[in-house]
XYZ file of C-alpha atoms in Angstrom:
465
model
C 0.000 0.000 0.000
C 1.223 3.494 -0.814
C 1.462 5.963 2.095
C -1.333 8.535 2.249
C -0.570 12.223 2.864
C -3.522 14.529 3.609
C -3.581 18.296 3.076
C -5.547 20.005 5.859
C -6.162 23.624 6.797
C -8.485 26.614 6.774
C -10.192 27.679 3.525
C -8.044 29.448 0.926
C -4.625 28.650 2.377
C -3.422 26.953 -0.840
C -4.183 23.249 -0.350
C -5.388 22.694 -3.925
C -2.430 24.653 -5.316
C -0.040 22.397 -3.397
C -2.020 19.322 -4.536
C -1.557 20.331 -8.180
C 2.133 21.015 -7.574
C 2.743 17.619 -5.943
C 0.779 15.686 -8.583
C 2.205 17.788 -11.461
C -1.332 18.261 -12.759
C -4.197 20.725 -12.867
C -6.748 18.257 -11.527
C -7.884 20.401 -8.602
C -9.768 23.628 -9.228
C -7.843 26.651 -7.968
C -9.184 30.191 -7.510
C -8.892 33.091 -5.096
C -12.126 32.102 -3.396
C -12.538 30.279 -0.075
C -14.511 27.027 0.114
C -13.862 25.960 -3.487
C -12.862 22.360 -2.650
C -15.668 20.384 -1.014
C -14.903 16.693 -1.540
C -11.821 14.598 -0.934
C -9.700 14.497 -4.062
C -7.018 11.826 -4.446
C -3.925 11.980 -6.638
C -0.622 10.174 -7.110
C 2.371 12.219 -5.984
C 4.908 12.910 -8.741
C 7.382 14.976 -6.690
C 9.754 13.330 -4.209
C 11.938 10.248 -4.107
C 9.202 7.611 -3.613
C 5.533 7.138 -4.589
C 2.642 8.208 -2.357
C -1.029 9.186 -2.449
C -1.919 12.829 -1.813
C -5.409 13.863 -0.615
C -6.815 17.357 -1.119
C -9.567 18.353 1.304
C -11.978 21.210 1.863
C -11.195 23.986 4.282
C -12.212 23.646 7.949
C -14.156 26.736 8.976
C -15.902 25.540 12.140
C -19.446 26.109 10.841
C -21.877 23.666 12.410
C -24.544 23.529 9.703
C -25.189 23.343 5.967
C -22.760 22.149 3.361
C -19.730 23.299 5.417
C -20.559 20.685 8.072
C -20.642 17.951 5.398
C -17.330 19.225 3.994
C -15.686 18.906 7.409
C -16.933 15.316 7.670
C -15.039 14.632 4.439
C -11.914 16.232 5.932
C -12.143 14.071 9.060
C -12.433 10.925 6.930
C -9.285 11.962 5.029
C -7.482 12.552 8.339
C -8.484 9.073 9.497
C -6.997 7.533 6.314
C -3.740 9.518 6.395
C -0.287 8.274 7.376
C 0.961 11.878 7.556
C -0.802 15.264 7.664
C 0.428 18.464 6.050
C -1.232 21.267 8.039
C -1.261 24.300 5.729
C -1.048 27.804 7.186
C -1.130 31.265 5.617
C 2.054 33.317 6.106
C 0.242 36.504 5.058
C -2.487 36.224 7.697
C -0.397 34.795 10.531
C -1.649 32.407 13.195
C -5.425 32.698 13.673
C -7.955 31.261 16.070
C -9.070 28.886 13.321
C -5.522 27.537 12.999
C -5.364 26.934 16.762
C -8.706 25.095 16.694
C -7.540 22.817 13.842
C -4.172 22.209 15.523
C -5.902 21.112 18.737
C -8.073 18.646 16.774
C -5.116 17.279 14.782
C -3.078 16.645 17.931
C -5.819 14.324 19.227
C -5.523 12.074 16.129
C -2.010 10.888 16.975
C -1.048 11.059 13.256
C 2.336 12.672 12.418
C 1.842 16.336 11.464
C 4.021 18.811 9.580
C 2.963 22.473 9.798
C 3.464 24.073 6.361
C 3.555 27.866 6.077
C 2.399 28.712 2.548
C 2.499 32.007 0.614
C 5.950 32.815 2.021
C 7.335 34.229 -1.240
C 9.090 37.548 -0.672
C 9.332 36.937 3.099
C 12.263 35.803 5.216
C 11.801 32.139 6.066
C 12.420 32.632 9.815
C 10.005 35.536 10.003
C 7.304 33.687 8.027
C 7.473 30.650 10.335
C 8.018 32.377 13.688
C 4.346 33.087 14.390
C 3.375 29.407 14.094
C 5.670 27.867 16.715
C 2.920 28.662 19.228
C 0.801 25.848 17.756
C 3.108 23.317 19.411
C 3.411 21.099 16.315
C 7.152 21.390 15.807
C 9.177 23.490 13.388
C 7.080 24.822 10.485
C 8.278 24.472 6.883
C 7.960 27.616 4.745
C 6.951 27.154 1.087
C 5.367 29.007 -1.830
C 3.141 26.393 -3.503
C 2.201 28.609 -6.450
C 5.885 29.021 -7.386
C 7.130 25.634 -6.143
C 9.587 27.138 -3.641
C 10.540 24.649 -0.936
C 7.966 22.055 -2.047
C 10.449 19.380 -3.132
C 12.442 19.709 0.106
C 9.228 19.515 2.152
C 7.879 16.359 0.509
C 11.226 14.537 0.734
C 11.444 15.353 4.450
C 7.965 13.891 4.930
C 8.700 10.769 2.850
C 11.835 10.118 4.934
C 9.595 9.658 7.982
C 7.370 7.096 6.238
C 8.179 3.389 5.740
C 9.661 2.605 2.302
C 7.388 1.054 -0.317
C 7.985 -0.805 -3.544
C 7.041 0.982 -6.742
C 3.699 -0.514 -7.834
C 2.824 -1.615 -11.303
C 0.650 0.616 -13.471
C -2.593 1.084 -11.563
C -5.547 -0.737 -13.026
C -8.320 1.841 -12.939
C -10.801 -0.600 -14.433
C -13.977 0.650 -16.072
C -14.189 4.419 -15.686
C -17.769 5.578 -15.098
C -18.672 9.288 -15.323
C -21.881 10.350 -13.569
C -23.265 13.442 -15.331
C -26.453 15.485 -15.391
C -28.023 18.801 -14.514
C -27.472 20.297 -11.029
C -29.344 18.706 -8.137
C -30.595 15.600 -9.972
C -28.935 13.296 -7.403
C -25.527 12.501 -8.938
C -23.565 12.595 -5.670
C -26.299 10.659 -3.847
C -26.109 7.990 -6.568
C -22.300 7.833 -6.278
C -22.513 7.383 -2.507
C -25.164 4.685 -2.929
C -23.023 2.807 -5.490
C -20.028 2.948 -3.131
C -21.986 2.156 0.021
C -20.488 5.115 1.924
C -20.731 8.911 2.182
C -17.756 9.406 -0.131
C -18.779 12.769 -1.646
C -20.787 15.685 -0.300
C -24.491 15.315 -1.146
C -26.589 18.339 -0.187
C -29.965 19.709 -1.268
C -28.432 22.695 -3.019
C -27.563 23.032 -6.736
C -23.829 23.300 -7.417
C -22.619 21.427 -4.316
C -20.122 19.438 -6.416
C -17.671 21.776 -8.154
C -14.831 19.507 -9.228
C -14.669 16.096 -10.917
C -13.928 13.527 -8.207
C -12.232 10.256 -9.292
C -12.984 7.349 -6.933
C -11.372 3.936 -7.628
C -13.034 0.922 -5.970
C -13.651 -2.826 -6.332
C -17.094 -4.404 -6.820
C -17.439 -8.183 -7.091
C -13.657 -8.456 -7.576
C -13.817 -6.128 -10.588
C -12.090 -2.703 -10.572
C -14.012 0.484 -11.367
C -13.393 4.213 -11.144
C -16.407 6.428 -10.472
C -16.214 10.060 -11.590
C -18.621 12.397 -9.790
C -18.999 15.581 -11.848
C -20.436 19.050 -11.424
C -23.941 19.702 -12.749
C -24.158 21.309 -16.201
C -26.811 23.949 -16.809
C -27.605 26.478 -19.533
C -24.898 28.994 -20.388
C -27.253 31.928 -19.750
C -27.527 30.889 -16.095
C -23.780 30.613 -15.514
C -22.414 33.734 -13.822
C -19.455 32.522 -11.747
C -16.110 31.765 -13.387
C -15.745 28.779 -11.033
C -18.849 27.170 -12.507
C -17.463 27.613 -16.022
C -14.316 25.709 -15.024
C -16.491 23.030 -13.377
C -18.335 22.479 -16.657
C -15.023 22.144 -18.513
C -13.998 19.497 -15.964
C -17.292 17.663 -16.562
C -16.778 17.588 -20.340
C -13.202 16.371 -19.816
C -14.512 13.617 -17.526
C -16.904 12.489 -20.274
C -13.992 12.226 -22.714
C -11.946 10.245 -20.194
C -14.714 7.825 -19.187
C -15.508 4.429 -20.685
C -19.191 4.527 -19.697
C -21.375 7.542 -18.863
C -24.281 7.369 -16.421
C -26.521 10.278 -17.430
C -28.869 11.063 -14.557
C -32.320 12.533 -15.221
C -34.740 13.866 -12.598
C -38.081 12.075 -12.908
C -39.887 15.008 -11.259
C -38.378 17.678 -13.544
C -38.688 15.758 -16.806
C -36.319 16.076 -19.768
C -35.079 19.647 -20.241
C -33.221 21.399 -23.006
C -29.972 21.115 -21.072
C -30.433 17.344 -20.741
C -30.643 17.090 -24.542
C -27.565 19.307 -24.954
C -25.543 17.262 -22.475
C -26.698 14.042 -24.160
C -25.415 15.493 -27.437
C -21.971 16.003 -25.863
C -21.942 12.378 -24.708
C -22.961 11.171 -28.174
C -20.265 13.269 -29.869
C -17.656 11.857 -27.515
C -18.686 8.337 -28.588
C -18.891 7.012 -25.029
C -21.080 4.103 -23.955
C -24.151 5.353 -22.133
C -26.761 4.298 -19.573
C -29.737 6.622 -19.004
C -30.581 6.677 -15.291
C -33.938 8.173 -14.264
C -33.642 9.108 -10.570
C -36.385 9.820 -7.978
C -38.594 7.252 -9.723
C -40.213 6.038 -6.509
C -42.225 9.222 -5.999
C -44.166 9.093 -9.291
C -47.696 7.870 -9.954
C -48.271 5.289 -12.739
C -49.541 8.024 -15.083
C -46.474 10.188 -14.408
C -44.194 7.224 -15.129
C -45.830 6.616 -18.505
C -45.556 10.328 -19.305
C -41.847 10.380 -18.365
C -41.065 7.394 -20.613
C -42.889 9.029 -23.542
C -41.033 12.302 -22.955
C -37.653 10.554 -23.035
C -38.521 8.828 -26.314
C -39.752 12.105 -27.824
C -36.948 14.435 -26.682
C -33.989 12.020 -26.760
C -34.656 9.817 -29.822
C -30.959 9.873 -30.777
C -30.167 7.894 -27.597
C -32.264 4.879 -28.596
C -29.145 2.685 -28.348
C -28.820 3.334 -24.573
C -30.375 1.263 -21.814
C -33.012 3.098 -19.752
C -32.973 2.333 -16.026
C -35.132 3.694 -13.195
C -33.736 4.136 -9.673
C -34.136 5.906 -6.367
C -30.631 6.882 -5.292
C -31.903 8.078 -1.915
C -33.522 4.738 -1.005
C -31.272 2.499 -3.116
C -33.962 0.809 -5.214
C -32.618 -0.308 -8.608
C -29.090 1.007 -7.971
C -27.443 -2.408 -7.683
C -28.567 -3.376 -11.199
C -26.548 -0.520 -12.705
C -23.326 -2.540 -12.511
C -24.698 -5.144 -14.920
C -25.796 -2.431 -17.383
C -22.417 -0.680 -17.133
C -20.550 -3.949 -17.745
C -22.736 -4.744 -20.766
C -22.259 -1.287 -22.293
C -18.485 -1.396 -21.707
C -18.075 -4.888 -23.171
C -20.054 -3.896 -26.269
C -17.991 -0.715 -26.681
C -14.740 -2.732 -26.474
C -15.861 -5.758 -28.525
C -13.652 -7.236 -31.258
C -15.455 -7.744 -34.587
C -14.016 -10.031 -37.275
C -13.528 -8.627 -40.786
C -15.198 -11.612 -42.578
C -18.281 -11.282 -40.362
C -18.573 -7.532 -41.009
C -18.062 -7.987 -44.759
C -20.731 -10.697 -45.009
C -23.139 -8.533 -43.059
C -22.397 -5.569 -45.330
C -23.175 -7.670 -48.421
C -26.516 -8.733 -46.929
C -27.444 -5.131 -46.049
C -26.561 -3.884 -49.540
C -28.635 -6.666 -51.135
C -31.545 -5.806 -48.863
C -31.365 -2.090 -49.596
C -29.126 -0.799 -52.398
C -27.379 2.561 -51.933
C -28.608 5.331 -54.274
C -26.969 6.287 -57.584
C -24.772 9.371 -57.862
C -24.579 11.076 -61.287
C -25.903 7.916 -62.869
C -23.318 5.672 -61.206
C -24.058 3.192 -58.419
C -22.174 3.541 -55.089
C -20.266 0.300 -54.555
C -19.346 -1.072 -51.116
C -16.817 -3.876 -51.269
C -15.780 -4.867 -47.720
C -15.806 -3.690 -44.083
C -13.491 -4.031 -41.095
C -13.210 -2.708 -37.555
C -11.357 0.589 -37.215
C -11.484 1.228 -33.472
C -13.145 0.687 -30.096
C -14.987 2.812 -27.528
C -16.926 3.596 -29.660
C -16.853 0.723 -32.184
C -15.789 2.079 -35.586
C -16.692 0.189 -38.779
C -14.689 1.171 -41.864
C -16.349 0.479 -45.239
C -14.279 0.489 -48.438
C -15.706 1.034 -51.898
C -16.190 3.491 -54.769
C -17.868 6.904 -54.449
C -18.536 6.234 -50.757
C -18.024 9.945 -50.036
C -21.444 10.502 -51.618
C -23.353 8.155 -49.285
C -26.350 10.183 -47.979
C -27.091 10.499 -44.260
C -30.312 8.429 -44.334
C -28.391 5.479 -45.767
C -25.694 5.922 -43.090
C -28.379 5.757 -40.395
C -29.761 2.626 -42.039
C -26.345 0.952 -41.898
C -25.750 2.012 -38.265
C -29.121 0.671 -37.146
C -28.762 -2.653 -38.945
C -25.143 -3.190 -37.828
C -26.203 -2.512 -34.214
C -29.154 -4.896 -34.528
C -27.127 -7.692 -36.110
C -24.099 -7.324 -33.796
C -26.271 -6.651 -30.683
C -24.253 -3.580 -29.733
C -26.507 -2.286 -26.952
C -25.430 0.693 -24.865
C -22.799 2.120 -27.188
C -22.946 4.381 -30.249
C -21.460 3.147 -33.541
C -19.443 5.174 -35.993
C -19.129 4.288 -39.678
C -16.299 5.636 -41.788
C -16.196 5.360 -45.590
C -13.071 5.104 -47.699
C -12.985 5.221 -51.480
C -10.285 3.723 -53.673
C -8.174 6.217 -55.548
C -8.652 6.612 -59.312
C -5.135 6.435 -60.838
C -6.224 8.616 -63.821
C -7.939 11.331 -61.745
C -6.510 14.774 -62.560
C -4.488 13.508 -65.512
C -5.127 14.876 -69.020
C -5.093 12.426 -71.910
C -2.188 13.419 -74.233
C -2.878 12.663 -77.934
C -0.267 11.203 -80.284
C 0.594 12.914 -83.619
C -1.469 10.378 -85.525
C -4.490 11.028 -83.250
C -4.073 14.786 -83.749
C -3.999 14.420 -87.575
C -7.080 12.191 -87.498
C -8.900 14.741 -85.360
C -8.055 17.542 -87.784
C -9.283 15.490 -90.782
C -12.522 14.835 -88.946
C -12.992 18.564 -88.276
C -12.415 19.400 -92.002
C -14.890 16.728 -93.022
C -17.534 18.131 -90.693
C -17.013 21.637 -92.043
C -17.416 20.439 -95.693
C -20.618 18.668 -94.791
C -21.936 21.830 -93.153
C -21.179 23.942 -96.265
C -22.961 21.475 -98.536
C -26.075 21.807 -96.416
């Protein structure tokens, strides 16, 4: 097991900046705004002489209610998992009552602690750290996370206190599942229900989740990685820059995932933003499961109406499985694993070239492609060109002129014959090159003389008339 190092401190002291520095990434959202991080965020440390896991946490403010209370529960879980705690402090603000409260709580854990004085650029190291000796946690280390000053020395000092570990093989992240949807449709509640623990903050307030949280776990001896994402709403309603970055993170999570769980709210119906987000998923080519949440509170008539609305407003997602759950009570949630596995296996399936070619011949015989400029489009053979999504490459003549309705016909029949449920299919056409295209036929001297004689003969015939 890799050692776990947790970053703890008040809001806006630079924990996420240090997380990004240690992981050499931009995974954690960073802005000059307190309370940005709300969930635990895990990463693999890339700085230092040995591997480790780094955990970014939300700021501890001491508030006893609302989402801040749930954030602090996440922090305490991270502290309980940690082998070492980096207690971040702000050199510009000095030692505050909040720092003393956190220090008192950290001392009771018995976990090794290193006080880290951040934002010390431009200050003398001794002066920056002097104010924090009163916390009684040992000698503070002064760094500037945004510039990287002192970070490498700090992490190596911490790693020296931890037991050595062997470098692990490449981590098997398994099937990566992104949970997406509009704000407040129950994404975080569904993630917690799938994991069987309060892993992410779930609160009855739109926009609680701001970052994409990657959570690796094992279910029935099979590895998965759940990605809880921020809710995506219409651009006209987005006013904060933080929310714009959250949406970018959500779209990146869709691209990175193998399977997308798109969550719909059964009480709100299918909105314009649901259709837009579904379009992003379709363009990315990811396997998809449509999850209708809060299903338990509907009457039979409302359930029929919801199913009809999905078919009417999302007809382009007919390939996806439709599943109804109540994330709050857990009904139907356990069956999602089977649907995810089916969609992933279909997206990653190997298809033999002879089988695809025979199927193409049958489809062309059943329904011939249209003529272009009096010439028939010919399709000779097909083969697989990629996975996730499955790509079928068809070779022939004039295939660049295949109309969209015929493409949809081929996609539907290939999906039906190959039983590719839960994943979109892409078809690419390639035409053979004409070796004489662009070349002008050069006449010989004899052909030129014959042509001239023919022209003179035509002229004589015209004069006689």
